[in-house]
């Protein structure tokens, strides 16, 4: 997904743009570029296919001086990754440049019309229609030219515009893709997300859909698509720059795996008061809770797997039926909703296009929409009726780990809250679960102490081309999450099944070259899992088991065992996922993969 950075102020823009682009690298890209408006009031563009270090080599030979500029990392949608299709893009008169994140869906018709009016295009991108359109509509006010252009385009965008015509401002806007404005001292910034600005400011303004900002170094004016003035509040971001750095770890992903105990502790501190769950930000009157017939949870990817764990927890603790759906499916199918149901959307970034669309599609059809998100100021956090933050801090690695943990903890606490409100969960049982939850961070540390063993297992299994992950009950979603972790960072094919499903097809895959990862804690389906494991080993498939410390027999049955402390079944996903995260991490690292920025992936999928 593309990344945008912009600067206007008293400092040289280029170093700030290059630093910002590096902070945005994790979002995934295939080309990069910068535009600087120099002191002679000319705009210079340098851009190229490939990594930012190639762009650094390019600009090092140039004397790009100026205190206003735009930078961009491109993730190709329309037009191959090459130097010409990279952003920024010039208008025909070379007086205006644009950087853009998103998709202009009606660009072909706009392009045809502009060509008929004499405009010449040099790239294959949808984006290039924007600078030409702005030029064609300019009548002395660059903001008006941008606003009138955006009334013509359809699709998703976050964009930055600078122009020689009005060299003291940046114009920025968004619809469907995030954009944040950083407020400094006689300087302003724009970026696709918060970490790119944390080295300069923590004071931010988040543009809402179809808002257009005119940014000068000491003031900001915001209007909507109709040109009406909008008052914006400044949000203070309490993440510091250090939190977004690696802190000595080889990869952000490893740092974020190790941070998981902290995420749990921070959430328990925030949401537990005198030994009881206290979700003061959640407003569900007793009469609504009593009449709740169903809960619908929608999400994508890892957040979807967290939702599946949430289903088990909410249903067993509160007795309320839960339906979980992929956001990309939910948004297009018949939605049988009612005012006696609750909608929950789960998203780390709060900017996933399908999840946003799913949330919007059921607006006003349910009693309330609760968002469980990580990023403050994100679209989902601002549009939902209620928000429960997972307090995981900035998650930089594309593969989600600590955010998944934060999503699980939030869902467990919400399940307890509902169970008590429905009078299905006694104070004694609440206390038992919470006391166990308080010990999870310590239990997690004992799993980390097996990291050398997990690394050794990864070494032995890193050359296999296929893996099957098996789990049952509340650990089946963890099998799904473990398989996703492996495939998305090591590029090894991995799929997950409920272990009971194996005989309905997947067992045909198994032989000595098809290892199985089995999650087999000592719970009510333990013996069923052992039977499934034996069916696997009789087909000569190697087995790696995630098993309870108290299990004396498992090591005789499987090839490798990673032990997790014994906990109540309902909380076992909090521990069983950790060995799978570390196994995937080490296999990918051993294979030399780009662990934090896997190929083809973006941290947040802000386009369909
Ligand atoms: C998980 O490791 C992936 N990065 C991906 O599946 C991710 O969980 C999904 O894109 C949803 O992102 P979100 O939580 O920001 O909405």
Coordinates of C-alpha atoms and ligand atoms in Angstrom, one line a residue:
X1 CA 0.0 0.0 0.0
X2 CA 1.4 3.4 -0.9
X3 CA 2.9 5.9 1.6
X4 CA 2.8 9.7 1.5
X5 CA 5.0 12.2 3.3
X6 CA 5.0 16.0 3.0
X7 CA 6.7 18.9 4.6
X8 CA 6.4 22.7 4.7
X9 CA 8.4 24.9 7.1
X10 CA 11.7 26.5 7.8
X11 CA 14.0 23.4 7.4
X12 CA 15.3 21.7 4.2
X13 CA 12.5 19.4 3.1
X14 CA 14.6 16.6 1.5
X15 CA 16.1 15.0 4.7
X16 CA 12.6 15.0 6.3
X17 CA 11.0 13.4 3.3
X18 CA 13.7 10.7 3.0
X19 CA 13.4 9.9 6.7
X20 CA 9.6 9.8 6.5
X21 CA 9.7 7.4 3.5
X22 CA 11.9 5.0 5.4
X23 CA 9.4 5.0 8.2
X24 CA 6.7 4.1 5.7
X25 CA 8.7 1.3 4.0
X26 CA 6.9 -1.3 6.1
X27 CA 3.7 -0.6 4.3
X28 CA 5.0 -2.3 1.2
X29 CA 6.1 -0.6 -2.0
X30 CA 7.9 -1.1 -5.3
X31 CA 9.0 2.4 -6.2
X32 CA 9.6 5.8 -4.5
X33 CA 10.1 9.4 -5.3
X34 CA 10.3 13.0 -4.0
X35 CA 9.4 16.5 -5.3
X36 CA 11.0 19.7 -3.9
X37 CA 9.8 23.2 -4.6
X38 CA 13.1 25.1 -4.6
X39 CA 14.1 28.7 -3.9
X40 CA 13.9 29.6 -7.6
X41 CA 10.3 28.5 -7.4
X42 CA 10.8 25.5 -9.6
X43 CA 9.7 22.0 -8.8
X44 CA 12.3 19.2 -9.1
X45 CA 11.3 15.5 -9.1
X46 CA 13.5 12.5 -8.5
X47 CA 11.9 9.1 -8.5
X48 CA 12.7 5.5 -9.4
X49 CA 11.6 1.8 -9.2
X50 CA 13.0 -0.2 -6.4
X51 CA 14.0 0.4 -2.8
X52 CA 14.5 3.7 -1.1
X53 CA 18.2 3.3 -1.1
X54 CA 18.2 3.7 -4.9
X55 CA 16.4 6.9 -4.5
X56 CA 18.9 8.0 -1.8
X57 CA 21.7 7.4 -4.3
X58 CA 19.8 9.4 -6.9
X59 CA 19.2 12.5 -4.8
X60 CA 22.7 12.5 -3.3
X61 CA 24.0 13.6 -6.7
X62 CA 21.4 16.4 -7.0
X63 CA 21.2 19.7 -5.1
X64 CA 17.6 19.5 -4.1
X65 CA 17.2 22.5 -1.9
X66 CA 13.8 23.8 -0.7
X67 CA 11.6 24.0 2.4
X68 CA 8.5 22.4 0.8
X69 CA 8.2 19.0 -0.7
X70 CA 6.3 15.7 -1.1
X71 CA 7.5 12.1 -0.9
X72 CA 5.9 8.8 -1.9
X73 CA 6.3 5.1 -1.8
X74 CA 4.2 3.4 -4.5
X75 CA 2.6 -0.1 -4.3
X76 CA 1.5 -0.6 -8.0
X77 CA -2.2 -0.9 -8.7
X78 CA -2.5 0.6 -12.3
X79 CA 0.8 0.6 -14.3
X80 CA 3.8 -1.5 -13.7
X81 CA 6.5 -0.6 -11.2
X82 CA 9.0 1.6 -13.1
X83 CA 10.6 5.0 -13.0
X84 CA 7.9 6.7 -15.1
X85 CA 4.9 5.3 -13.1
X86 CA 6.5 6.2 -9.7
X87 CA 5.1 9.2 -7.9
X88 CA 5.2 12.3 -7.7
X89 CA 3.4 13.1 -11.0
X90 CA 3.6 16.5 -12.8
X91 CA 0.8 18.5 -14.4
X92 CA 1.3 19.3 -18.1
X93 CA 2.7 22.7 -17.4
X94 CA 5.1 21.3 -14.8
X95 CA 3.7 23.8 -12.2
X96 CA 1.9 21.3 -10.0
X97 CA 2.8 17.9 -8.6
X98 CA 0.7 15.2 -6.9
X99 CA 1.3 12.1 -4.7
X100 CA -1.6 9.7 -4.3
X101 CA -2.5 6.6 -2.3
X102 CA -5.6 4.7 -3.4
X103 CA -7.4 4.1 -6.8
X104 CA -9.1 6.6 -9.0
X105 CA -11.8 4.3 -10.4
X106 CA -13.0 6.6 -13.2
X107 CA -9.6 7.7 -14.4
X108 CA -10.0 6.3 -17.9
X109 CA -12.9 8.6 -18.7
X110 CA -11.2 11.6 -17.2
X111 CA -8.0 10.8 -19.1
X112 CA -9.8 10.5 -22.4
X113 CA -11.5 13.9 -21.8
X114 CA -8.2 15.5 -20.8
X115 CA -6.4 14.1 -23.9
X116 CA -9.2 15.5 -26.1
X117 CA -8.4 18.9 -24.5
X118 CA -4.8 18.6 -25.4
X119 CA -3.2 17.2 -22.3
X120 CA -0.4 14.7 -22.8
X121 CA 0.2 11.7 -20.5
X122 CA 3.5 10.0 -20.0
X123 CA 2.6 7.3 -17.4
X124 CA 0.2 4.3 -17.2
X125 CA -1.1 5.3 -13.8
X126 CA -4.6 6.3 -12.7
X127 CA -2.9 9.0 -10.5
X128 CA -1.6 11.1 -13.4
X129 CA -5.1 12.3 -14.2
X130 CA -5.0 14.3 -10.9
X131 CA -2.3 16.9 -11.6
X132 CA -3.7 17.5 -15.2
X133 CA -7.2 17.8 -13.8
X134 CA -6.1 20.3 -11.2
X135 CA -4.2 22.3 -13.8
X136 CA -7.3 22.3 -16.1
X137 CA -9.5 23.6 -13.2
X138 CA -7.1 26.2 -11.8
X139 CA -8.6 29.7 -11.7
X140 CA -6.4 31.4 -9.2
X141 CA -7.0 29.2 -6.1
X142 CA -5.2 25.8 -5.8
X143 CA -7.4 24.5 -3.1
X144 CA -10.5 25.2 -5.2
X145 CA -8.9 23.5 -8.2
X146 CA -8.2 20.5 -6.0
X147 CA -11.7 20.5 -4.5
X148 CA -13.4 20.8 -7.9
X149 CA -11.2 18.0 -9.2
X150 CA -12.1 15.7 -6.3
X151 CA -15.8 16.3 -7.0
X152 CA -15.2 14.7 -10.4
X153 CA -13.1 11.7 -9.4
X154 CA -14.5 8.5 -7.9
X155 CA -12.6 5.9 -5.9
X156 CA -10.3 6.1 -2.9
X157 CA -7.5 8.6 -2.3
X158 CA -5.1 10.2 0.1
X159 CA -3.2 12.9 -1.7
X160 CA -0.7 15.7 -1.4
X161 CA -0.4 18.6 -3.9
X162 CA 2.2 21.4 -4.2
X163 CA 2.2 24.0 -6.9
X164 CA 4.5 26.8 -8.2
X165 CA 1.3 28.8 -8.6
X166 CA 1.0 29.1 -4.8
X167 CA 4.4 28.0 -3.4
X168 CA 3.6 28.6 0.3
X169 CA 1.2 25.7 0.8
X170 CA 0.5 22.0 0.6
X171 CA -3.1 20.9 -0.2
X172 CA -4.0 17.5 1.2
X173 CA -7.2 15.4 1.1
X174 CA -8.4 11.9 1.7
X175 CA -11.3 9.6 0.9
X176 CA -10.9 5.9 1.8
X177 CA -7.2 6.1 2.5
X178 CA -5.7 7.5 5.7
X179 CA -3.8 10.9 6.0
X180 CA -2.6 12.6 9.1
X181 CA -1.3 16.2 9.5
X182 CA 1.5 16.8 11.9
X183 CA 1.7 20.2 13.6
X184 CA 5.1 21.6 14.4
X185 CA 6.6 25.0 15.3
X186 CA 6.4 27.1 12.1
X187 CA 6.3 23.8 10.2
X188 CA 3.7 21.3 9.2
X189 CA 3.8 17.7 8.0
X190 CA 1.5 15.2 6.2
X191 CA 1.9 11.5 6.3
X192 CA 0.0 8.3 5.6
X193 CA 0.4 7.2 9.2
X194 CA 1.6 8.3 12.7
X195 CA 5.0 6.6 13.0
X196 CA 6.3 8.7 10.0
X197 CA 5.8 11.8 12.1
X198 CA 6.7 10.8 15.6
X199 CA 10.3 12.1 15.3
X200 CA 8.9 15.6 14.7
X201 CA 5.6 16.0 16.6
X202 CA 2.9 14.3 18.5
X203 CA 0.3 16.9 17.8
X204 CA -1.8 15.6 14.9
X205 CA -5.0 16.3 13.0
X206 CA -6.8 13.4 11.3
X207 CA -8.6 14.3 8.1
X208 CA -12.0 12.7 7.7
X209 CA -13.6 11.5 4.5
X210 CA -13.6 14.1 1.7
X211 CA -12.0 16.8 3.8
X212 CA -9.5 19.1 2.1
X213 CA -6.7 20.8 4.0
X214 CA -4.8 23.9 2.9
X215 CA -1.6 23.7 4.9
X216 CA 0.9 26.6 5.4
X217 CA 3.8 26.5 7.7
X218 CA 1.9 28.2 10.5
X219 CA -1.8 27.5 9.8
X220 CA -4.2 24.9 8.5
X221 CA -7.6 25.5 6.9
X222 CA -10.0 22.6 6.3
X223 CA -13.1 22.5 4.1
X224 CA -15.4 19.7 3.0
X225 CA -16.1 18.8 -0.6
X226 CA -18.7 21.6 -0.7
X227 CA -16.2 24.2 0.4
X228 CA -17.7 24.6 3.9
X229 CA -15.2 25.4 6.7
X230 CA -14.6 22.5 9.1
X231 CA -13.2 22.9 12.6
X232 CA -10.7 20.1 13.4
X233 CA -9.5 19.1 16.8
X234 CA -5.8 18.4 17.5
X235 CA -5.1 14.9 18.9
X236 CA -2.0 14.4 21.1
X237 CA -0.4 11.0 20.3
X238 CA 1.2 9.4 23.4
X239 CA 3.3 6.9 21.4
X240 CA 6.9 8.0 21.4
X241 CA 9.4 7.6 18.6
X242 CA 11.3 5.0 20.6
X243 CA 8.2 2.7 20.6
X244 CA 8.3 2.7 16.9
X245 CA 12.0 1.8 16.7
X246 CA 13.5 -1.8 16.8
X247 CA 15.1 -1.3 20.3
X248 CA 17.9 -3.6 19.4
X249 CA 15.9 -6.5 17.9
X250 CA 16.8 -7.9 14.5
X251 CA 13.2 -7.3 13.2
X252 CA 10.2 -5.3 14.4
X253 CA 8.3 -8.6 14.3
X254 CA 10.5 -10.2 16.9
X255 CA 10.3 -7.1 19.1
X256 CA 6.6 -7.1 18.8
X257 CA 6.3 -10.8 19.7
X258 CA 8.4 -10.1 22.9
X259 CA 6.2 -7.1 23.7
X260 CA 3.1 -9.2 24.0
X261 CA 3.3 -9.7 27.8
X262 CA 3.4 -5.9 28.1
X263 CA 0.3 -5.6 25.9
X264 CA -1.6 -7.9 28.1
X265 CA -0.5 -6.1 31.3
X266 CA -1.3 -2.7 29.9
X267 CA -4.9 -3.8 29.0
X268 CA -5.5 -5.5 32.3
X269 CA -4.4 -2.4 34.1
X270 CA -6.6 -0.3 31.9
X271 CA -9.7 -2.4 31.9
X272 CA -9.7 -4.1 35.3
X273 CA -10.7 -2.1 38.4
X274 CA -10.6 -3.7 41.9
X275 CA -10.6 -7.2 40.5
X276 CA -13.5 -6.6 38.2
X277 CA -13.7 -5.8 34.4
X278 CA -14.6 -2.2 34.0
X279 CA -15.2 -1.2 30.3
X280 CA -16.2 2.4 31.1
X281 CA -16.0 3.4 27.4
X282 CA -18.6 0.8 26.4
X283 CA -22.2 1.9 26.8
X284 CA -24.6 -1.1 26.6
X285 CA -27.7 -0.4 28.8
X286 CA -28.9 -3.5 30.8
X287 CA -32.2 -3.6 28.8
X288 CA -30.2 -3.8 25.5
X289 CA -27.9 -6.6 26.9
X290 CA -31.0 -8.5 28.0
X291 CA -32.5 -8.3 24.5
X292 CA -29.3 -9.0 22.6
X293 CA -30.1 -11.9 20.2
X294 CA -26.8 -12.0 18.3
X295 CA -23.4 -10.5 17.9
X296 CA -21.9 -10.0 14.4
X297 CA -18.1 -9.7 14.2
X298 CA -16.4 -8.8 10.9
X299 CA -12.7 -8.4 10.2
X300 CA -9.9 -9.5 7.8
X301 CA -6.9 -11.7 8.1
X302 CA -5.4 -12.1 11.6
X303 CA -8.2 -9.9 13.0
X304 CA -10.7 -12.4 11.6
X305 CA -8.9 -15.2 13.4
X306 CA -9.0 -13.2 16.6
X307 CA -12.8 -12.8 16.0
X308 CA -13.2 -16.6 15.8
X309 CA -11.5 -17.0 19.2
X310 CA -13.8 -14.2 20.4
X311 CA -16.8 -16.2 19.3
X312 CA -15.8 -19.2 21.5
X313 CA -15.2 -16.9 24.5
X314 CA -18.4 -14.7 24.1
X315 CA -20.7 -17.7 23.5
X316 CA -19.3 -19.8 26.4
X317 CA -19.2 -16.9 28.9
X318 CA -22.4 -15.0 27.9
X319 CA -24.6 -17.4 26.0
X320 CA -25.1 -14.9 23.2
X321 CA -24.8 -16.4 19.7
X322 CA -21.9 -14.9 17.7
X323 CA -21.6 -14.9 13.9
X324 CA -18.1 -14.1 12.5
X325 CA -17.6 -13.1 8.9
X326 CA -14.8 -12.0 6.6
X327 CA -15.5 -8.3 6.0
X328 CA -14.9 -8.7 2.3
X329 CA -17.8 -11.3 2.2
X330 CA -20.1 -9.6 4.7
X331 CA -20.2 -6.3 2.8
X332 CA -21.6 -7.9 -0.3
X333 CA -24.0 -10.5 1.1
X334 CA -27.5 -10.3 2.5
X335 CA -27.1 -9.0 6.0
X336 CA -29.7 -10.4 8.4
X337 CA -29.3 -7.8 11.1
X338 CA -31.6 -6.4 13.8
X339 CA -31.7 -3.7 16.4
X340 CA -31.4 -6.5 18.9
X341 CA -27.9 -7.3 17.6
X342 CA -24.5 -5.8 18.1
X343 CA -21.9 -5.2 15.4
X344 CA -18.2 -5.5 16.2
X345 CA -15.5 -4.6 13.8
X346 CA -11.9 -5.6 14.5
X347 CA -8.9 -3.9 12.9
X348 CA -5.4 -3.2 14.0
X349 CA -4.9 -0.3 11.5
X350 CA -8.5 0.9 11.5
X351 CA -8.0 1.6 7.8
X352 CA -8.7 -1.8 6.1
X353 CA -11.0 -1.0 3.2
X354 CA -13.2 -4.1 3.4
X355 CA -13.7 -3.7 7.1
X356 CA -14.6 0.0 6.8
X357 CA -17.1 -0.9 4.0
X358 CA -18.5 -3.7 6.1
X359 CA -18.9 -1.4 9.1
X360 CA -20.6 1.3 6.9
X361 CA -22.9 -1.3 5.2
X362 CA -24.6 -2.2 8.5
X363 CA -24.8 1.3 10.0
X364 CA -28.1 1.9 11.8
X365 CA -29.2 -1.7 11.2
X366 CA -27.8 -2.9 14.6
X367 CA -28.2 -1.5 18.1
X368 CA -24.6 -0.2 18.1
X369 CA -21.2 -0.8 16.3
X370 CA -18.2 -1.4 18.5
X371 CA -14.8 -1.1 17.0
X372 CA -11.8 -3.0 18.6
X373 CA -8.8 -1.2 17.1
X374 CA -5.2 -0.2 17.8
X375 CA -4.6 3.1 15.9
X376 CA -6.1 6.2 17.5
X377 CA -7.6 8.6 15.0
X378 CA -8.1 5.8 12.4
X379 CA -11.1 5.9 10.2
X380 CA -12.8 2.9 12.0
X381 CA -12.1 4.4 15.4
X382 CA -13.7 7.7 14.3
X383 CA -16.8 6.3 12.5
X384 CA -17.8 3.5 14.9
X385 CA -20.4 4.2 17.6
X386 CA -18.1 2.9 20.3
X387 CA -14.4 2.1 20.5
X388 CA -12.3 -0.3 22.6
X389 CA -8.6 0.3 22.0
X390 CA -6.3 -2.7 22.2
X391 CA -3.4 -0.4 23.5
X392 CA -0.7 -2.4 21.6
X393 CA 1.3 0.6 20.6
X394 CA 2.6 1.0 17.0
X395 CA 2.8 -2.4 15.2
X396 CA 5.4 -2.0 12.4
X397 CA 5.9 -5.6 11.3
X398 CA 3.4 -6.4 8.5
X399 CA 2.8 -9.8 10.2
X400 CA 0.5 -9.0 13.1
X401 CA 1.5 -10.4 16.4
X402 CA 1.1 -8.1 19.5
X403 CA -2.0 -6.6 17.9
X404 CA -3.5 -10.1 17.6
X405 CA -2.8 -10.5 21.4
X406 CA -4.4 -7.1 22.1
X407 CA -7.4 -8.1 20.1
X408 CA -7.7 -11.4 22.0
X409 CA -7.4 -9.7 25.4
X410 CA -10.0 -7.1 24.4
X411 CA -12.4 -9.9 23.3
X412 CA -11.9 -11.9 26.5
X413 CA -12.6 -8.8 28.6
X414 CA -15.7 -7.9 26.5
X415 CA -16.9 -11.6 26.9
X416 CA -16.5 -11.3 30.7
X417 CA -18.3 -7.9 30.7
X418 CA -21.2 -9.5 28.7
X419 CA -21.3 -12.7 30.8
X420 CA -21.6 -10.6 34.0
X421 CA -24.3 -8.3 32.4
X422 CA -26.2 -11.4 31.3
X423 CA -25.8 -12.9 34.7
X424 CA -24.3 -16.0 33.1
X425 CA -20.9 -15.5 34.7
X426 CA -20.6 -15.4 38.5
X427 CA -18.2 -13.1 40.3
X428 CA -16.3 -16.1 41.5
X429 CA -15.7 -17.4 37.9
X430 CA -14.9 -13.9 36.7
X431 CA -12.3 -13.7 39.4
X432 CA -10.9 -17.1 38.5
X433 CA -10.5 -16.2 34.9
X434 CA -9.0 -12.7 35.6
X435 CA -6.5 -14.2 38.1
X436 CA -5.4 -16.7 35.4
X437 CA -5.2 -13.8 32.9
X438 CA -2.9 -11.9 35.2
X439 CA -0.5 -14.9 35.1
X440 CA -0.4 -15.1 31.3
X441 CA 2.4 -12.6 30.9
X442 CA 4.6 -14.7 33.2
X443 CA 3.6 -17.9 31.4
X444 CA 4.5 -16.2 28.1
X445 CA 8.0 -15.5 29.4
X446 CA 8.5 -19.3 29.9
X447 CA 7.7 -19.9 26.3
X448 CA 10.2 -17.2 25.3
X449 CA 12.8 -19.2 27.3
X450 CA 12.4 -22.1 24.8
X451 CA 13.3 -19.8 21.8
X452 CA 16.6 -21.6 21.1
X453 CA 14.7 -24.9 20.9
X454 CA 12.1 -23.3 18.6
X455 CA 14.9 -21.9 16.5
X456 CA 16.5 -25.4 16.2
X457 CA 13.1 -26.8 15.2
X458 CA 12.8 -24.1 12.6
X459 CA 16.2 -25.0 11.3
X460 CA 15.2 -28.6 10.8
X461 CA 11.9 -27.7 9.1
X462 CA 12.8 -24.7 7.0
X463 CA 13.2 -26.6 3.8
X464 CA 9.7 -28.2 3.7
X465 CA 7.4 -26.8 1.0
X466 CA 4.1 -27.5 2.7
X467 CA 2.7 -27.5 6.2
X468 CA -0.7 -28.5 7.7
X469 CA -1.8 -26.9 10.9
X470 CA -4.4 -28.7 13.1
X471 CA -6.3 -27.6 16.1
X472 CA -9.7 -28.2 17.8
X473 CA -12.3 -26.0 19.5
X474 CA -10.9 -22.6 20.6
X475 CA -7.5 -23.6 19.3
X476 CA -8.7 -24.1 15.7
X477 CA -8.5 -20.3 15.0
X478 CA -4.9 -20.5 16.4
X479 CA -4.1 -23.1 13.8
X480 CA -5.4 -20.7 11.2
X481 CA -3.4 -17.9 12.6
X482 CA -0.2 -20.0 12.8
X483 CA -0.6 -21.1 9.2
X484 CA -1.0 -17.5 8.1
X485 CA 2.1 -16.3 10.0
X486 CA 4.2 -19.0 8.3
X487 CA 2.9 -18.4 4.7
X488 CA 2.9 -14.6 4.9
X489 CA 6.6 -14.2 6.0
X490 CA 8.3 -17.4 4.7
X491 CA 6.3 -17.8 1.5
X492 CA 5.9 -21.6 2.4
X493 CA 2.4 -23.0 1.6
X494 CA 0.6 -23.6 4.9
X495 CA -3.1 -24.4 5.6
X496 CA -5.1 -25.1 8.7
X497 CA -8.0 -27.4 9.4
X498 CA -10.1 -28.4 12.3
X499 CA -8.4 -31.7 13.3
X500 CA -11.7 -33.5 13.0
X501 CA -11.9 -32.5 9.4
X502 CA -8.7 -34.3 8.4
X503 CA -10.3 -37.5 7.4
X504 CA -12.6 -35.6 5.1
X505 CA -9.8 -34.9 2.6
X506 CA -6.6 -33.2 3.9
X507 CA -5.2 -36.5 5.2
X508 CA -4.7 -37.5 1.5
X509 CA -1.9 -34.8 1.4
X510 CA 0.1 -36.4 4.2
X511 CA 3.4 -38.2 3.7
X512 CA 7.0 -37.9 5.0
X513 CA 7.3 -34.5 3.1
X514 CA 4.3 -32.9 4.6
X515 CA 4.9 -31.9 8.3
X516 CA 1.9 -31.2 10.6
X517 CA 1.8 -28.6 13.4
X518 CA -0.7 -29.8 16.0
X519 CA -2.0 -27.7 18.9
X520 CA -2.9 -30.2 21.6
X521 CA -3.3 -28.7 25.1
X522 CA -4.7 -30.9 27.8
X523 CA -8.4 -29.9 27.3
X524 CA -11.7 -31.6 26.7
X525 CA -10.7 -32.6 23.2
X526 CA -7.2 -33.7 24.0
X527 CA -7.8 -37.4 23.4
X528 CA -9.4 -36.6 20.1
X529 CA -6.3 -34.6 19.1
X530 CA -4.0 -37.5 20.1
X531 CA -6.0 -39.8 17.9
X532 CA -5.7 -37.3 15.0
X533 CA -1.9 -37.0 15.6
X534 CA -1.6 -40.8 15.5
X535 CA -3.5 -40.9 12.2
X536 CA -0.9 -38.4 11.0
X537 CA 2.2 -40.2 12.2
X538 CA 1.0 -43.5 10.7
X539 CA 1.3 -41.7 7.3
X540 CA 4.9 -40.9 8.2
X541 CA 4.2 -37.1 8.3
X542 CA 6.5 -35.4 10.9
X543 CA 4.6 -33.7 13.7
X544 CA 5.5 -30.6 15.7
X545 CA 3.2 -30.4 18.8
X546 CA 2.3 -27.4 20.9
X547 CA 1.4 -29.2 24.1
X548 CA 0.8 -28.6 27.8
X549 CA 3.8 -28.8 30.2
X550 CA 1.9 -31.4 32.2
X551 CA 1.7 -33.7 29.2
X552 CA 4.0 -36.7 29.9
X553 CA 3.1 -38.8 26.9
X554 CA 3.2 -36.4 23.9
X555 CA 6.9 -36.6 23.4
X556 CA 6.7 -40.3 22.7
X557 CA 4.1 -39.7 20.0
X558 CA 5.5 -36.8 18.0
X559 CA 8.8 -35.6 16.5
X560 CA 9.1 -32.2 18.3
X561 CA 7.2 -30.6 21.2
X562 CA 7.0 -27.0 22.3
X563 CA 5.4 -26.8 25.7
X564 CA 3.1 -24.1 27.0
X565 CA 2.1 -23.8 30.7
X566 CA -1.2 -25.3 31.7
X567 CA -4.1 -22.8 31.7
X568 CA -7.9 -22.8 31.5
X569 CA -8.9 -24.0 28.1
X570 CA -10.7 -20.7 27.3
X571 CA -7.4 -18.8 27.8
X572 CA -5.1 -21.3 26.0
X573 CA -5.0 -19.4 22.7
X574 CA -3.1 -16.6 24.5
X575 CA -0.3 -19.0 24.9
X576 CA -0.6 -21.5 22.1
X577 CA -0.2 -18.8 19.4
X578 CA 3.2 -17.7 20.7
X579 CA 5.3 -20.8 19.7
X580 CA 3.6 -20.6 16.2
X581 CA 4.7 -16.9 15.9
X582 CA 8.3 -17.7 16.9
X583 CA 8.4 -20.8 14.6
X584 CA 7.2 -18.8 11.6
X585 CA 9.6 -15.9 12.5
X586 CA 12.7 -18.2 12.7
X587 CA 11.9 -20.2 9.6
X588 CA 11.5 -16.9 7.6
X589 CA 14.6 -15.5 9.1
X590 CA 16.6 -18.7 8.3
X591 CA 15.3 -18.5 4.7
X592 CA 16.6 -14.9 4.5
X593 CA 13.1 -13.4 3.9
X594 CA 12.2 -9.8 4.4
X595 CA 10.4 -10.6 7.7
X596 CA 9.1 -7.1 8.4
X597 CA 8.2 -6.2 4.8
X598 CA 7.1 -9.5 3.1
X599 CA 6.7 -9.4 -0.7
X600 CA 3.3 -8.4 -2.1
X601 CA 1.9 -7.5 1.4
X602 CA 1.0 -4.2 3.0
X603 CA 0.5 -3.4 6.7
X604 CA -2.9 -2.2 6.0
X605 CA -5.0 -3.0 2.9
X606 CA -6.6 0.3 2.3
X607 CA -7.8 -0.7 -1.2
X608 CA -10.2 -3.5 -2.2
Ligands
LIG1 C1 -1.8 -10.4 9.5 O1 -0.5 -10.8 9.8 C2 -1.8 -9.6 8.2 N1 -0.9 -8.5 8.2 C3 -3.2 -9.3 7.7 O2 -3.9 -10.5 7.6 C4 -4.0 -8.3 8.6 O3 -4.3 -8.9 9.8 C5 -5.3 -7.9 7.9 O4 -4.9 -7.2 6.7 C6 -6.2 -7.0 8.7 O5 -5.5 -5.8 9.0 P1 -6.2 -4.8 10.1 O6 -6.2 -5.5 11.4 O7 -5.3 -3.6 10.1 O8 -7.6 -4.5 9.6

